[in-house]
């Protein structure tokens, strides 16, 4: 079975632009979470979606938004990009609630210039 | 807010030596604790987790961790390091049912 997939792998954007990152969970997984990992730090929680509803939000500005589609794939959108948004964006899926094992994708490396 | 602290951003051991990576959590209730490993240019892979039950948890690749409530610790150990163990290790906790909070990470280097 395929694991969590993310696209694109790498992305370079300019300050002020908008970006959309995509994630496909493991088949059968209904929960998707997004994390931002700045170089040299641990991942920071951005959003969790379960059954297409937002179930959790981390301490990120409103420039960050996400949604989950009927097939449980997910998009993370970031508007008005700042240099500080440069990071590895990780998507993780799990079968159900938070106590289920979480599987991570390889991430999307976003560079903002 | 509940969080985790990883003591030591870099740990270096010789091949065959004991690996000890430290993690302390802050919590007023028993937490759910995890250790993940991240190899260069890859996502995170779960090594082991503690939710309830036995406090000594065995994971993949010969790693284990012990939940010590009195010390609020969840240190990761491996009796004998292999070169392939060189990676970044993250301790994490679930403070509620929605998110997971990670420590800053410990980079493990294994010397031949």
Short mmCIF file of C-alpha atoms in Angstrom, two decimals:
data_model
loop_
_atom_site.label_atom_id
_atom_site.label_comp_id
_atom_site.label_asym_id
_atom_site.label_seq_id
_atom_site.Cartn_x
_atom_site.Cartn_y
_atom_site.Cartn_z
CA UNK A 1 0.00 0.00 0.00
CA UNK A 2 1.16 3.52 -0.76
CA UNK A 3 2.11 5.68 2.17
CA UNK A 4 1.25 9.32 2.66
CA UNK A 5 2.10 11.26 -0.47
CA UNK A 6 2.73 14.97 -0.79
CA UNK A 7 3.16 17.28 -3.74
CA UNK A 8 5.13 19.08 -4.84
CA UNK A 9 8.43 17.89 -3.37
CA UNK A 10 10.09 21.26 -3.60
CA UNK A 11 8.73 24.73 -4.24
CA UNK A 12 10.26 28.17 -4.57
CA UNK A 13 8.02 31.21 -4.14
CA UNK A 14 8.46 34.95 -3.80
CA UNK A 15 7.34 37.02 -0.82
CA UNK A 16 3.69 37.98 -1.08
CA UNK A 17 2.74 35.06 -3.29
CA UNK A 18 0.28 32.30 -2.49
CA UNK A 19 1.06 28.59 -2.28
CA UNK A 20 -1.00 25.40 -2.21
CA UNK A 21 0.43 22.16 -0.88
CA UNK A 22 -1.29 18.83 -1.36
CA UNK A 23 -1.47 15.63 0.63
CA UNK A 24 -3.00 12.21 0.01
CA UNK A 25 -3.43 10.07 3.11
CA UNK A 26 -3.01 6.34 3.37
CA UNK A 27 -6.02 4.55 1.97
CA UNK A 28 -8.67 4.22 4.68
CA UNK A 29 -7.27 7.01 6.83
CA UNK A 30 -9.78 9.75 7.53
CA UNK A 31 -7.60 12.14 9.51
CA UNK A 32 -4.96 14.45 8.09
CA UNK A 33 -2.70 16.78 10.05
CA UNK A 34 -0.31 19.45 8.80
CA UNK A 35 2.96 20.46 10.44
CA UNK A 36 5.59 23.10 9.72
CA UNK A 37 9.20 22.15 10.38
CA UNK A 38 11.65 25.03 10.27
CA UNK A 39 15.27 24.01 9.77
CA UNK A 40 16.79 22.83 13.03
CA UNK A 41 13.50 22.65 14.92
CA UNK A 42 10.82 20.11 15.64
CA UNK A 43 7.56 20.06 13.67
CA UNK A 44 4.91 22.57 14.74
CA UNK A 45 1.23 21.63 14.50
CA UNK A 46 -0.81 23.70 12.05
CA UNK A 47 -4.12 21.90 11.43
CA UNK A 48 -5.92 18.64 11.89
CA UNK A 49 -8.88 17.52 9.80
CA UNK A 50 -11.05 14.50 10.46
CA UNK A 51 -13.95 13.49 8.28
CA UNK A 52 -13.59 16.78 6.37
CA UNK A 53 -14.01 18.92 9.48
CA UNK A 54 -11.35 20.98 11.19
CA UNK A 55 -10.65 19.38 14.55
CA UNK A 56 -7.64 21.38 15.66
CA UNK A 57 -5.64 24.46 14.85
CA UNK A 58 -2.21 25.46 16.01
CA UNK A 59 -0.86 28.92 16.70
CA UNK A 60 -0.53 30.09 13.11
CA UNK A 61 -1.87 33.29 11.49
CA UNK A 62 -4.98 33.39 9.35
CA UNK A 63 -2.78 33.40 6.26
CA UNK A 64 -2.69 29.65 6.77
CA UNK A 65 -5.79 27.68 5.81
CA UNK A 66 -6.59 24.13 4.87
CA UNK A 67 -9.37 21.88 3.76
CA UNK A 68 -10.09 18.20 3.37
CA UNK A 69 -11.90 16.73 0.41
CA UNK A 70 -14.47 13.89 0.25
CA UNK A 71 -11.68 11.44 -0.68
CA UNK A 72 -9.83 12.59 2.50
CA UNK A 73 -6.99 14.25 0.61
CA UNK A 74 -6.08 17.67 1.88
CA UNK A 75 -4.71 21.03 0.80
CA UNK A 76 -2.75 23.53 2.85
CA UNK A 77 -2.89 27.11 1.59
CA UNK A 78 -0.63 29.92 2.64
CA UNK A 79 -1.31 33.49 1.51
CA UNK A 80 0.97 36.52 1.46
CA UNK A 81 4.11 34.45 1.92
CA UNK A 82 6.83 35.71 4.22
CA UNK A 83 10.48 34.72 4.33
CA UNK A 84 9.77 33.04 7.65
CA UNK A 85 7.36 30.63 5.98
CA UNK A 86 10.32 28.83 4.44
CA UNK A 87 10.18 25.35 5.94
CA UNK A 88 9.46 21.69 5.39
CA UNK A 89 5.69 21.15 5.47
CA UNK A 90 4.73 17.71 6.66
CA UNK A 91 1.44 15.97 6.25
CA UNK A 92 0.45 13.05 8.45
CA UNK A 93 -2.51 10.72 8.35
CA UNK A 94 -4.09 8.43 10.90
CA UNK A 95 -7.01 6.08 10.88
CA UNK A 96 -9.01 7.83 13.55
CA UNK A 97 -8.55 9.76 16.74
CA UNK A 98 -5.33 11.15 18.10
CA UNK A 99 -4.33 7.91 19.79
CA UNK A 100 -4.00 6.11 16.51
CA UNK A 101 -0.51 5.84 15.04
CA UNK A 102 0.33 8.81 12.82
CA UNK A 103 2.10 8.24 9.50
CA UNK A 104 4.08 11.07 7.93
CA UNK A 105 4.68 11.92 4.32
CA UNK A 106 8.10 12.98 3.00
CA UNK A 107 7.16 16.65 3.13
CA UNK A 108 7.20 19.63 0.80
CA UNK A 109 10.21 21.88 1.04
CA UNK A 110 9.03 25.49 0.58
CA UNK A 111 11.57 28.23 0.01
CA UNK A 112 10.39 31.83 0.04
CA UNK A 113 12.75 34.38 -1.50
CA UNK B 1 0.63 24.13 28.10
CA UNK B 2 1.94 20.63 27.88
CA UNK B 3 5.28 20.29 26.10
CA UNK B 4 8.38 18.21 25.77
CA UNK B 5 12.02 19.08 26.33
CA UNK B 6 14.81 17.15 24.72
CA UNK B 7 18.09 17.52 26.56
CA UNK B 8 21.00 17.78 24.18
CA UNK B 9 20.59 18.93 20.60
CA UNK B 10 23.51 16.72 19.54
CA UNK B 11 24.60 13.35 20.86
CA UNK B 12 27.63 11.47 19.55
CA UNK B 13 28.36 7.83 20.34
CA UNK B 14 30.72 5.21 19.03
CA UNK B 15 29.41 2.25 17.07
CA UNK B 16 28.42 -0.46 19.55
CA UNK B 17 27.99 1.96 22.44
CA UNK B 18 24.83 2.66 24.38
CA UNK B 19 22.48 5.25 22.94
CA UNK B 20 20.59 7.45 25.43
CA UNK B 21 18.41 10.29 24.20
CA UNK B 22 16.63 12.28 26.88
CA UNK B 23 13.07 13.56 26.88
CA UNK B 24 11.12 15.22 29.68
CA UNK B 25 7.51 16.30 29.46
CA UNK B 26 5.43 18.74 31.40
CA UNK B 27 2.03 17.47 32.30
CA UNK B 28 -0.40 17.28 35.15
CA UNK B 29 -1.96 14.11 33.79
CA UNK B 30 -0.40 11.01 32.24
CA UNK B 31 0.38 11.93 28.65
CA UNK B 32 0.63 9.99 25.46
CA UNK B 33 4.29 9.94 24.43
CA UNK B 34 6.05 9.12 21.20
CA UNK B 35 9.52 8.89 19.70
CA UNK B 36 10.02 9.54 16.00
CA UNK B 37 13.12 9.30 13.82
CA UNK B 38 13.82 11.47 10.80
CA UNK B 39 16.47 10.59 8.24
CA UNK B 40 17.79 13.32 5.92
CA UNK B 41 15.24 14.54 3.39
CA UNK B 42 12.56 12.21 4.71
CA UNK B 43 9.44 12.40 6.81
CA UNK B 44 9.13 11.12 10.37
CA UNK B 45 8.92 7.44 11.22
CA UNK B 46 7.41 6.23 14.47
CA UNK B 47 9.88 4.34 16.66
CA UNK B 48 7.62 3.63 19.62
CA UNK B 49 4.76 5.03 21.67
CA UNK B 50 3.40 4.95 25.20
CA UNK B 51 -0.30 5.33 25.81
CA UNK B 52 -1.23 3.09 28.73
CA UNK B 53 -0.04 -0.12 30.32
CA UNK B 54 3.56 -1.30 30.60
CA UNK B 55 5.93 1.56 31.20
CA UNK B 56 8.81 -0.06 29.30
CA UNK B 57 8.00 0.22 25.64
CA UNK B 58 9.87 -1.62 22.91
CA UNK B 59 10.02 -0.20 19.42
CA UNK B 60 11.56 -0.87 16.07
CA UNK B 61 15.26 -1.18 15.28
CA UNK B 62 16.11 -2.26 18.82
CA UNK B 63 15.03 0.96 20.52
CA UNK B 64 13.09 1.11 23.75
CA UNK B 65 11.88 3.79 26.14
CA UNK B 66 10.68 3.84 29.72
CA UNK B 67 7.89 6.07 30.96
CA UNK B 68 8.76 7.36 34.44
CA UNK B 69 5.92 9.38 35.87
CA UNK B 70 7.88 10.40 38.99
CA UNK B 71 10.60 11.91 36.81
CA UNK B 72 8.25 13.07 34.00
CA UNK B 73 10.67 11.41 31.60
CA UNK B 74 10.52 9.20 28.54
CA UNK B 75 14.14 8.57 27.60
CA UNK B 76 15.01 6.58 24.48
CA UNK B 77 17.72 3.93 24.64
CA UNK B 78 19.40 1.35 22.47
CA UNK B 79 22.04 -1.03 23.85
CA UNK B 80 24.35 -0.96 20.85
CA UNK B 81 24.49 1.81 18.25
CA UNK B 82 24.74 1.07 14.56
CA UNK B 83 25.95 3.45 11.88
CA UNK B 84 22.44 3.33 10.40
CA UNK B 85 21.05 4.88 13.59
CA UNK B 86 22.51 8.27 12.69
CA UNK B 87 19.51 10.55 12.29
CA UNK B 88 17.38 13.19 14.02
CA UNK B 89 15.18 11.95 16.85
CA UNK B 90 12.07 13.69 18.10
CA UNK B 91 10.11 13.15 21.27
CA UNK B 92 6.44 14.11 21.05
CA UNK B 93 3.37 14.32 23.26
CA UNK B 94 -0.36 14.57 22.60
CA UNK B 95 -1.75 17.09 25.07
CA UNK B 96 -5.30 16.77 23.75
CA UNK B 97 -7.09 14.77 21.13
CA UNK B 98 -6.13 16.95 18.22
CA UNK B 99 -2.49 17.85 17.91
CA UNK B 100 0.92 16.47 18.61
CA UNK B 101 3.70 18.60 20.11
CA UNK B 102 7.30 17.82 19.30
CA UNK B 103 10.53 18.55 21.06
CA UNK B 104 13.31 20.41 19.28
CA UNK B 105 15.03 17.19 18.31
CA UNK B 106 18.34 15.47 19.03
CA UNK B 107 20.78 14.74 16.26
CA UNK B 108 22.51 11.41 16.81
CA UNK B 109 25.94 10.88 15.28
CA UNK B 110 27.51 7.42 15.31
CA UNK B 111 31.28 7.24 15.00
CA UNK B 112 32.96 4.17 13.50
#
